[in-house]
């Protein structure tokens, strides 16, 4: 099966929806081009859709499950900013879910070998199919495994970049969604930022960053988790959804052995929408960097 025209939604043979591109007139997708194999399983099935992500890269998602969000986009961008002057040869995304940050990274750094580790079988299988749709099997892999198990990380390091988008909430602190994938994406069924820091520390090459997001106002928790794993905070940034609103989440860059080597960079908050409700120029620039039309 070949890719359909972009003007209208397309129903794949297996029953899923292929979403059209939303692009300004004359916009040309930057970055590497996907080479979709002739394999029916990489196309969306019932209850799934295939959506654009970066450039011409696309991602499979369940229509009633977990879908990619600003957390993934900003984490991938902040991570790319930390290594843009020395592009990574090997990158690992911990708790990769449906593969969003993994795919953003593979798009941004087309020479990198990328790996994702994900404990939810339905999510890891979907991420693996998205890797296949984009023709990335030769340099990307997805492991169905628990990141807390050292065996799950064997052979993935040393990595020049490690990323993660941990769940934000301890189990029992809220009402969990009954939708597939969604509960463990928000609640710490298999550990929170502490587990992610320990796993990252096993993988990081010298001076390589671990970039993760966390709920707003959790800097003390992130710093404690980093210290316990032998890491320290190098930079962080709050992300504010709209003018007059409180920060929604924060992104952090952690590095090995940096404790006591200077003050962490507290970067200006990233504002997503201005008072007019539209995306800010800064967020538009971020989206351009990640291959998203504005």
CSV table of N, CA and C in Angstrom, one decimal, residues 238-249 269-280 283:
chain,number,residue,atom,x,y,z
A,238,UNK,N,10.3,26.2,33.0
A,238,UNK,CA,8.9,26.0,33.2
A,238,UNK,C,8.2,26.2,31.9
A,239,UNK,N,7.0,25.5,31.7
A,239,UNK,CA,6.2,25.6,30.5
A,239,UNK,C,4.8,26.1,30.9
A,240,UNK,N,4.4,27.3,30.4
A,240,UNK,CA,3.2,27.9,30.8
A,240,UNK,C,2.2,27.8,29.6
A,241,UNK,N,1.0,27.3,29.9
A,241,UNK,CA,0.1,27.1,28.7
A,241,UNK,C,-0.5,28.4,28.1
A,242,UNK,N,-0.7,29.4,29.0
A,242,UNK,CA,-1.3,30.7,28.5
A,242,UNK,C,-1.0,31.8,29.4
A,243,UNK,N,-1.0,33.0,28.9
A,243,UNK,CA,-0.8,34.2,29.8
A,243,UNK,C,-1.8,34.2,30.9
A,244,UNK,N,-1.3,34.5,32.1
A,244,UNK,CA,-2.0,34.6,33.4
A,244,UNK,C,-2.2,33.2,34.0
A,245,UNK,N,-1.8,32.1,33.4
A,245,UNK,CA,-1.9,30.8,33.9
A,245,UNK,C,-0.6,30.4,34.6
A,246,UNK,N,-0.7,29.4,35.6
A,246,UNK,CA,0.4,28.9,36.2
A,246,UNK,C,1.1,27.9,35.3
A,247,UNK,N,2.4,27.6,35.6
A,247,UNK,CA,3.1,26.6,34.8
A,247,UNK,C,2.4,25.3,34.8
A,248,UNK,N,2.4,24.7,33.7
A,248,UNK,CA,1.8,23.4,33.5
A,248,UNK,C,2.7,22.2,33.8
A,249,UNK,N,3.9,22.3,33.3
A,249,UNK,CA,5.0,21.3,33.6
A,249,UNK,C,6.3,22.0,33.4
A,269,UNK,N,10.6,31.1,31.5
A,269,UNK,CA,9.4,30.2,31.1
A,269,UNK,C,9.1,30.3,29.7
A,270,UNK,N,8.7,29.1,29.2
A,270,UNK,CA,8.2,29.0,27.8
A,270,UNK,C,6.7,29.2,27.8
A,271,UNK,N,6.2,30.3,27.1
A,271,UNK,CA,4.8,30.5,27.1
A,271,UNK,C,4.3,30.0,25.8
A,272,UNK,N,3.2,29.1,25.8
A,272,UNK,CA,2.7,28.5,24.7
A,272,UNK,C,1.7,29.4,23.9
A,273,UNK,N,0.8,30.0,24.7
A,273,UNK,CA,-0.2,30.8,24.0
A,273,UNK,C,-0.3,32.2,24.6
A,274,UNK,N,-0.4,33.2,23.8
A,274,UNK,CA,-0.5,34.6,24.3
A,274,UNK,C,-1.9,35.0,24.7
A,275,UNK,N,-2.1,36.2,25.1
A,275,UNK,CA,-3.4,36.7,25.5
A,275,UNK,C,-4.5,36.6,24.5
A,276,UNK,N,-4.1,36.5,23.2
A,276,UNK,CA,-5.1,36.3,22.1
A,276,UNK,C,-5.5,34.9,21.9
A,277,UNK,N,-4.9,34.0,22.7
A,277,UNK,CA,-5.2,32.6,22.5
A,277,UNK,C,-4.4,31.9,21.5
A,278,UNK,N,-3.6,32.6,20.7
A,278,UNK,CA,-2.8,32.0,19.7
A,278,UNK,C,-1.4,31.6,20.2
A,279,UNK,N,-0.8,30.7,19.5
A,279,UNK,CA,0.6,30.3,19.9
A,279,UNK,C,1.5,31.5,19.8
A,280,UNK,N,2.4,31.5,20.7
A,280,UNK,CA,3.4,32.6,20.7
A,280,UNK,C,4.5,32.4,19.6
A,283,UNK,N,6.9,29.8,20.7
A,283,UNK,CA,6.4,28.4,20.5
A,283,UNK,C,6.4,28.0,19.0
